[in-house]
mmCIF file of C-alpha atoms in Angstrom:
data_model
loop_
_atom_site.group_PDB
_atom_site.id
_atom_site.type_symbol
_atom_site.label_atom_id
_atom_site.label_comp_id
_atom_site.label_asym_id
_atom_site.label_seq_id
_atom_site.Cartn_x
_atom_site.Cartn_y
_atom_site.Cartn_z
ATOM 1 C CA UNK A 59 17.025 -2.087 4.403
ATOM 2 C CA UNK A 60 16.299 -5.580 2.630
ATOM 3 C CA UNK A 61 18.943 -5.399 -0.137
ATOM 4 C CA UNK A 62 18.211 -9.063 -1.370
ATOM 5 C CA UNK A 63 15.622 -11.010 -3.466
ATOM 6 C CA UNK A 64 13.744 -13.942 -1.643
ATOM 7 C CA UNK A 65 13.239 -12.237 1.910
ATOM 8 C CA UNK A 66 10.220 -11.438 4.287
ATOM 9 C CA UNK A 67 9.799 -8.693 6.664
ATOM 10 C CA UNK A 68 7.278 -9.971 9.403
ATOM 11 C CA UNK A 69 5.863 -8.780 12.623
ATOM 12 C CA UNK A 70 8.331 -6.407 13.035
ATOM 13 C CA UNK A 71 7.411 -3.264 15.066
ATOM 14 C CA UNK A 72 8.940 0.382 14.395
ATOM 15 C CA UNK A 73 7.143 3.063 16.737
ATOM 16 C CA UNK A 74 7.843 6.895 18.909
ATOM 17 C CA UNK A 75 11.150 7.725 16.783
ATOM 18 C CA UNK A 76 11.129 11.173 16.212
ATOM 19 C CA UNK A 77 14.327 12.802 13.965
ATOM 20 C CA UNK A 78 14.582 16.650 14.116
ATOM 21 C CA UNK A 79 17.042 19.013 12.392
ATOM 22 C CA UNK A 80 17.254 20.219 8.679
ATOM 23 C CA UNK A 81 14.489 19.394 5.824
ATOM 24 C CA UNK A 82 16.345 16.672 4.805
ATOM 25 C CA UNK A 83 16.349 14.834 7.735
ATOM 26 C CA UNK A 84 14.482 11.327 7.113
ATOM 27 C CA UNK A 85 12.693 8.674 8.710
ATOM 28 C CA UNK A 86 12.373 4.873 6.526
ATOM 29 C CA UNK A 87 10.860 2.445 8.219
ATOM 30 C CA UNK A 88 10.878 -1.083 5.753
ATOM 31 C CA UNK A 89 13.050 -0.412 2.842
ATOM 32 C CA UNK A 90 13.343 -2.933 -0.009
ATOM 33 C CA UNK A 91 15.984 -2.716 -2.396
ATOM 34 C CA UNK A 92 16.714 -6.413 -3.806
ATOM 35 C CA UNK A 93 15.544 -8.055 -6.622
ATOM 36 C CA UNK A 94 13.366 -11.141 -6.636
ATOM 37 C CA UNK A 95 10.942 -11.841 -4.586
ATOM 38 C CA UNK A 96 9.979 -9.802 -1.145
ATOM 39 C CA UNK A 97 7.133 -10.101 1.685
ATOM 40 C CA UNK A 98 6.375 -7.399 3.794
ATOM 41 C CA UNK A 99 3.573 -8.424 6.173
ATOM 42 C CA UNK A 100 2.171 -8.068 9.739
ATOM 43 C CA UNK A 101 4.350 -5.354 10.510
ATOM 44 C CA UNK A 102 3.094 -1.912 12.700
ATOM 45 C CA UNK A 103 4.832 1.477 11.904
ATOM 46 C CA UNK A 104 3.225 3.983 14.097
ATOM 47 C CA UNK A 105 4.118 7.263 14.969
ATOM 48 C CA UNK A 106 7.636 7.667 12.660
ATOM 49 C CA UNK A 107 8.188 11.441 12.691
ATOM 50 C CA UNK A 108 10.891 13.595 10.807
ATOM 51 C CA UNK A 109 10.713 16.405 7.961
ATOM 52 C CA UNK A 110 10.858 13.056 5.587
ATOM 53 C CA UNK A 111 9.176 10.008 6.555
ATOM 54 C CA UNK A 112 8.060 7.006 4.507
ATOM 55 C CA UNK A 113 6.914 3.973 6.651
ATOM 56 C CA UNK A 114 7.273 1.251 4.103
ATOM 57 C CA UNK A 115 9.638 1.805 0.618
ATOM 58 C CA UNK A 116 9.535 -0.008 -2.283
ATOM 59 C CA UNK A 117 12.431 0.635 -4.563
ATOM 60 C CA UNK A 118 14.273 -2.040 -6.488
ATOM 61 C CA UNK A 119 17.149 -0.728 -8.605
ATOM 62 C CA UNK A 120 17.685 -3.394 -10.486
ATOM 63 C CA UNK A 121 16.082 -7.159 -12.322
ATOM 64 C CA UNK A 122 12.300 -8.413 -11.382
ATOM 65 C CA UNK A 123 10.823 -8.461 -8.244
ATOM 66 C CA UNK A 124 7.527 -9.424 -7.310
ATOM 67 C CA UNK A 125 6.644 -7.622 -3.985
ATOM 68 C CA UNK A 126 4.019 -8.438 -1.356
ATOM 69 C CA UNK A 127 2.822 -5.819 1.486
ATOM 70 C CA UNK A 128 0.254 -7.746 3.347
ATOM 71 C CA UNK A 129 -1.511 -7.007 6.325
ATOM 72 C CA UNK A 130 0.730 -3.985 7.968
ATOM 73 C CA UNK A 131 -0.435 -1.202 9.912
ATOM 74 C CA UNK A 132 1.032 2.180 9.312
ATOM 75 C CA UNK A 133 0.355 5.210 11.028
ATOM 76 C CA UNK A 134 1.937 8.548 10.904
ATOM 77 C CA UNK A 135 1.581 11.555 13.160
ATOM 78 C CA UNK A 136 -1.001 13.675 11.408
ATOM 79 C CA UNK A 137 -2.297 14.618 7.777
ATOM 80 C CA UNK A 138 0.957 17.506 6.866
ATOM 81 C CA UNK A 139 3.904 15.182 7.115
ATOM 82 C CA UNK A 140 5.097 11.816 5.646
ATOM 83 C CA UNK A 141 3.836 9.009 3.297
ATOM 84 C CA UNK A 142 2.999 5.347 4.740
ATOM 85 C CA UNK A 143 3.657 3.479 1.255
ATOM 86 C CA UNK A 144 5.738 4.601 -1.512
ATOM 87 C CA UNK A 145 6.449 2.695 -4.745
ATOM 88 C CA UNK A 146 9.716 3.354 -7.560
ATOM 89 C CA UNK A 147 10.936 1.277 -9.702
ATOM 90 C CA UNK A 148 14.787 2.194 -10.883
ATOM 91 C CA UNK A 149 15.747 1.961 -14.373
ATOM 92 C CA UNK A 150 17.151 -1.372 -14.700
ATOM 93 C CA UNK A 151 13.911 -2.826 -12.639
ATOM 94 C CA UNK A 152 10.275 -4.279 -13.181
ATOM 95 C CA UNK A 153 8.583 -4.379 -10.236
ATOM 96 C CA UNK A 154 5.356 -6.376 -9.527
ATOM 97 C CA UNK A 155 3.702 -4.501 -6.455
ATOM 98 C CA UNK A 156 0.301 -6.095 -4.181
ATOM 99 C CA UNK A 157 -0.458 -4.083 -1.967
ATOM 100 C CA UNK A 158 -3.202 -5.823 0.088
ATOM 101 C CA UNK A 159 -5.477 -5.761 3.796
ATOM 102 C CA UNK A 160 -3.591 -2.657 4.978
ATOM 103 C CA UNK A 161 -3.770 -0.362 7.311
ATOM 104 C CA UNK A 162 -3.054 2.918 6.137
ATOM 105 C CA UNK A 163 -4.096 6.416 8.029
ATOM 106 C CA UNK A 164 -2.840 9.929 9.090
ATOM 107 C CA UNK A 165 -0.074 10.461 6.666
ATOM 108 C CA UNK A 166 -0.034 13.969 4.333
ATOM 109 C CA UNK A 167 0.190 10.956 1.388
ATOM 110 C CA UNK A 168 -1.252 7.037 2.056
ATOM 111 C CA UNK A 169 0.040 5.329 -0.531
ATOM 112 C CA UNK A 170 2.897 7.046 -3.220
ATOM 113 C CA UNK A 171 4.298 6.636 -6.489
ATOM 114 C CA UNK A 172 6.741 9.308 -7.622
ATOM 115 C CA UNK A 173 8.101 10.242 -10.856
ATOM 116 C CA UNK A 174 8.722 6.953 -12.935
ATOM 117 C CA UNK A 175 12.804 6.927 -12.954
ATOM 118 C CA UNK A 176 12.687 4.365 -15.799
ATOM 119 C CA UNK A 177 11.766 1.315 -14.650
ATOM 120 C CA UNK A 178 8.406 -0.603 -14.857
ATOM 121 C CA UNK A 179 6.153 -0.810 -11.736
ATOM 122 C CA UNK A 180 2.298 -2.388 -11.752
ATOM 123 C CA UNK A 181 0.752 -1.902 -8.611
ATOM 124 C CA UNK A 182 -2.332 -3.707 -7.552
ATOM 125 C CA UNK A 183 -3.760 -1.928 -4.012
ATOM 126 C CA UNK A 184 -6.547 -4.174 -2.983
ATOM 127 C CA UNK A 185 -8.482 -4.554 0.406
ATOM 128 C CA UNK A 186 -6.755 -1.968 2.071
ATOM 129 C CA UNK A 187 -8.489 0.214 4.889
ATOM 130 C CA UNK A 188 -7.186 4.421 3.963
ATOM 131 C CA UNK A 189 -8.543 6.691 5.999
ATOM 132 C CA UNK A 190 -7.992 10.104 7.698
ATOM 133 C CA UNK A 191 -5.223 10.918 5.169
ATOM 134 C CA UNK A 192 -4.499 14.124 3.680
ATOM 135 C CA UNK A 193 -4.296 12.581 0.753
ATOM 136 C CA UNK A 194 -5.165 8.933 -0.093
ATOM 137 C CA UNK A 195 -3.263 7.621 -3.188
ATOM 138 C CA UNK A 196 -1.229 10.206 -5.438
ATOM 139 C CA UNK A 197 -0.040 8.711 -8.840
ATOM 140 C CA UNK A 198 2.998 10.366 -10.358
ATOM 141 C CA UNK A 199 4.146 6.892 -12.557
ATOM 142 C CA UNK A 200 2.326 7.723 -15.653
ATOM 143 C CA UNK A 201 0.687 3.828 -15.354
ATOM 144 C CA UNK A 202 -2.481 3.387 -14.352
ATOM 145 C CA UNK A 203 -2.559 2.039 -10.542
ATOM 146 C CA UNK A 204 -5.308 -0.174 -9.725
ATOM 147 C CA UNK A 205 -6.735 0.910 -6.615
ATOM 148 C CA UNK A 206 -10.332 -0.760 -6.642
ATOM 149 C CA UNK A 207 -11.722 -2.435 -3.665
ATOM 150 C CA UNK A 208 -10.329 -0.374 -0.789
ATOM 151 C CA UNK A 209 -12.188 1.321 2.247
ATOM 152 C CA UNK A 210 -11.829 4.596 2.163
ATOM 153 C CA UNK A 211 -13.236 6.034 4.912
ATOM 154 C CA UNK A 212 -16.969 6.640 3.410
ATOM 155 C CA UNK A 213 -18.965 3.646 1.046
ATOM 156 C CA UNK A 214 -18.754 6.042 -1.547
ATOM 157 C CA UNK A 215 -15.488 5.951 -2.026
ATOM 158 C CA UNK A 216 -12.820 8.518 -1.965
ATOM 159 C CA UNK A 217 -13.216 12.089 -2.678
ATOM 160 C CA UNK A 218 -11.202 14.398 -5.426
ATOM 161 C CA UNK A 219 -11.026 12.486 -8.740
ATOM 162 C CA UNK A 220 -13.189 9.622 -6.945
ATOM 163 C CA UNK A 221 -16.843 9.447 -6.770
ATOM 164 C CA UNK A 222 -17.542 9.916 -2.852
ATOM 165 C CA UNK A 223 -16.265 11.798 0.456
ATOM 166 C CA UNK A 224 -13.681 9.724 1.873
ATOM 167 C CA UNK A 225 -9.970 10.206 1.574
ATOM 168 C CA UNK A 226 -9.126 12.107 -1.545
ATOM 169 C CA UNK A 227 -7.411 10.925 -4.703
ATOM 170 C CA UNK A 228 -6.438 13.737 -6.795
ATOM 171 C CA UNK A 229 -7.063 14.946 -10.233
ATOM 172 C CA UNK A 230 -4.800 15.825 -12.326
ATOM 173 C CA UNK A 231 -1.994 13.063 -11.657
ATOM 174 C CA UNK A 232 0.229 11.900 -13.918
ATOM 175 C CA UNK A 233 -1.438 8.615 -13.759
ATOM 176 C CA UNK A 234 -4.556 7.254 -13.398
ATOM 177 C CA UNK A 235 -5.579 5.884 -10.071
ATOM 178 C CA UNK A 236 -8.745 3.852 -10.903
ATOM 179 C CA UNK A 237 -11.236 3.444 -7.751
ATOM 180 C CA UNK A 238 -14.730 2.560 -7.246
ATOM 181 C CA UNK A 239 -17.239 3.192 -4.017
ATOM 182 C CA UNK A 240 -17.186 0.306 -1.710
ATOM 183 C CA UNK A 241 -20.183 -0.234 -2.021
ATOM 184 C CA UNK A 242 -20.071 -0.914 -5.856
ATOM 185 C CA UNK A 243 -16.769 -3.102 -5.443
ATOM 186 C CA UNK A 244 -17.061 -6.504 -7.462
ATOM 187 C CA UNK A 245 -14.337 -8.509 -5.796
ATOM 188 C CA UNK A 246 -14.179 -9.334 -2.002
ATOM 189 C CA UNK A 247 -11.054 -11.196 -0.662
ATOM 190 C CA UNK A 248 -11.408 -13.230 2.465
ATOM 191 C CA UNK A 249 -8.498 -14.460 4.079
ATOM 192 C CA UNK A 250 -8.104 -17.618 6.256
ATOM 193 C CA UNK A 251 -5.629 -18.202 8.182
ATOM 194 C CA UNK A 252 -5.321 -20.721 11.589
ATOM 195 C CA UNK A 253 -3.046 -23.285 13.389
ATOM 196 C CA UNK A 254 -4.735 -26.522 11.385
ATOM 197 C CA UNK A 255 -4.974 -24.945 7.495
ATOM 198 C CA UNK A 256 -2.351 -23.410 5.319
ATOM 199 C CA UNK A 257 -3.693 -20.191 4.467
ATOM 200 C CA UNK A 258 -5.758 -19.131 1.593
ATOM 201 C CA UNK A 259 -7.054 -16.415 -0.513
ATOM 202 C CA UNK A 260 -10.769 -16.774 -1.412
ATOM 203 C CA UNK A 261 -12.057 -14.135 -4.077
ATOM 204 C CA UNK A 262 -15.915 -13.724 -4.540
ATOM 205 C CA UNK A 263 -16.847 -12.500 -7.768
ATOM 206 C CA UNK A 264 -20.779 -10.536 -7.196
ATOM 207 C CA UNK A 265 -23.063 -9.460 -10.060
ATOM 208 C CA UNK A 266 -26.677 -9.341 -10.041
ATOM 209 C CA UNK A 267 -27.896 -12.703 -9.447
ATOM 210 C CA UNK A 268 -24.752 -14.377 -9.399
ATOM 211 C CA UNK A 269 -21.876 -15.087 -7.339
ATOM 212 C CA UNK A 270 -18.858 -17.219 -8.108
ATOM 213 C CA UNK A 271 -16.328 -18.227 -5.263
#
């Protein structure tokens, strides 16, 4: 549990660890709690298994954080049990979210946000790879989540509210989960990273006939 602002959960590995007994009985994997700001990134979660699993929580109580989960790969055990992301922000909290270059697959729920509980969360799920879920993003915040530009198993996107046949995004949430086929994605983020540069982000921005990097 990272209870503090200004921390960074990296390369960490969490994998086999299997809980049994009641309902209740739960399984978190990365847990952050702070306020301020929090990297989550590089880290594998693979086979966590109980009757309540989340790989990776975010769940500030409390003041602003700005929260990156970069580059992780989470994996449950199958498509009836657990979520691999979930997102709350408490009632005293606003919570930036990026959720980006991802790994996210064989979880009943890829990426969650319950119930809001007060607070203000914007999420921004970009570049992420979510596939073989049961389902692949469920909404419950009431605010719009931004989940353009993923893979989602299929180039047409994801199935359910979505336009294609890859993993489903329901109808019917609470809010909106706005997505697009892959193919028909307008922003592609390439990431360098090596011994000799500091890394960078580079966004390409594609229209007909134009493209601006």
């Amino acid at each position: 549990v990272l209870e503090e602002g200004g921390v960074t959960a990296e390369e960490n590995e969490m994998a086999q660890i299997n809980v049994s007994g009641s309902t209740s009985s739960f399984i978190n994997g990365i847990v952050y709690t702070g306020s301020g700001t929090a990297n989550i990134s590089e880290n594998t979660l693979l086979a966590l298994s109980s009757p309540v699993t989340t790989a990776i929580m975010v769940q500030p109580g409390t003041g602003n954080s700005n929260v990156t989960v970069f580059k992780n790969t989470v994996t449950g055990t199958g498509t009836s049990v657990g979520t691999g992301i979930a997102a709350l922000a408490g009632s005293g909290a606003s919570v930036q979210l990026t959720v980006i270059d991802n790994a996210i697959s064989a979880w009943q729920t890829g990426l969650l946000t319950p119930s809001s509980a007060g607070g203000s969360l914007t999420l921004n799920l970009k570049n992420n790879t979510i596939t073989g879920n049961g389902t692949g993003v469920v909404n419950n915040s009431g605010t719009p989540v931004d989940a353009t530009c993923n893979w989602w198993g299929n180039a047409s996107g994801p199935s359910g509210a979505g336009p294609g046949t890859g993993d489903p995004v329901p109808d019917g949430d609470v809010g909106e989960v706005v997505v697009t086929s892959f193919a028909d994605s307008s922003v592609i983020s390439l990431y360098l990273d090596g011994d000799n540069v500091a890394d960078q982000l580079i966004q390409v921005f594609h229209a007909p006939g134009l493209a601006i990097i």
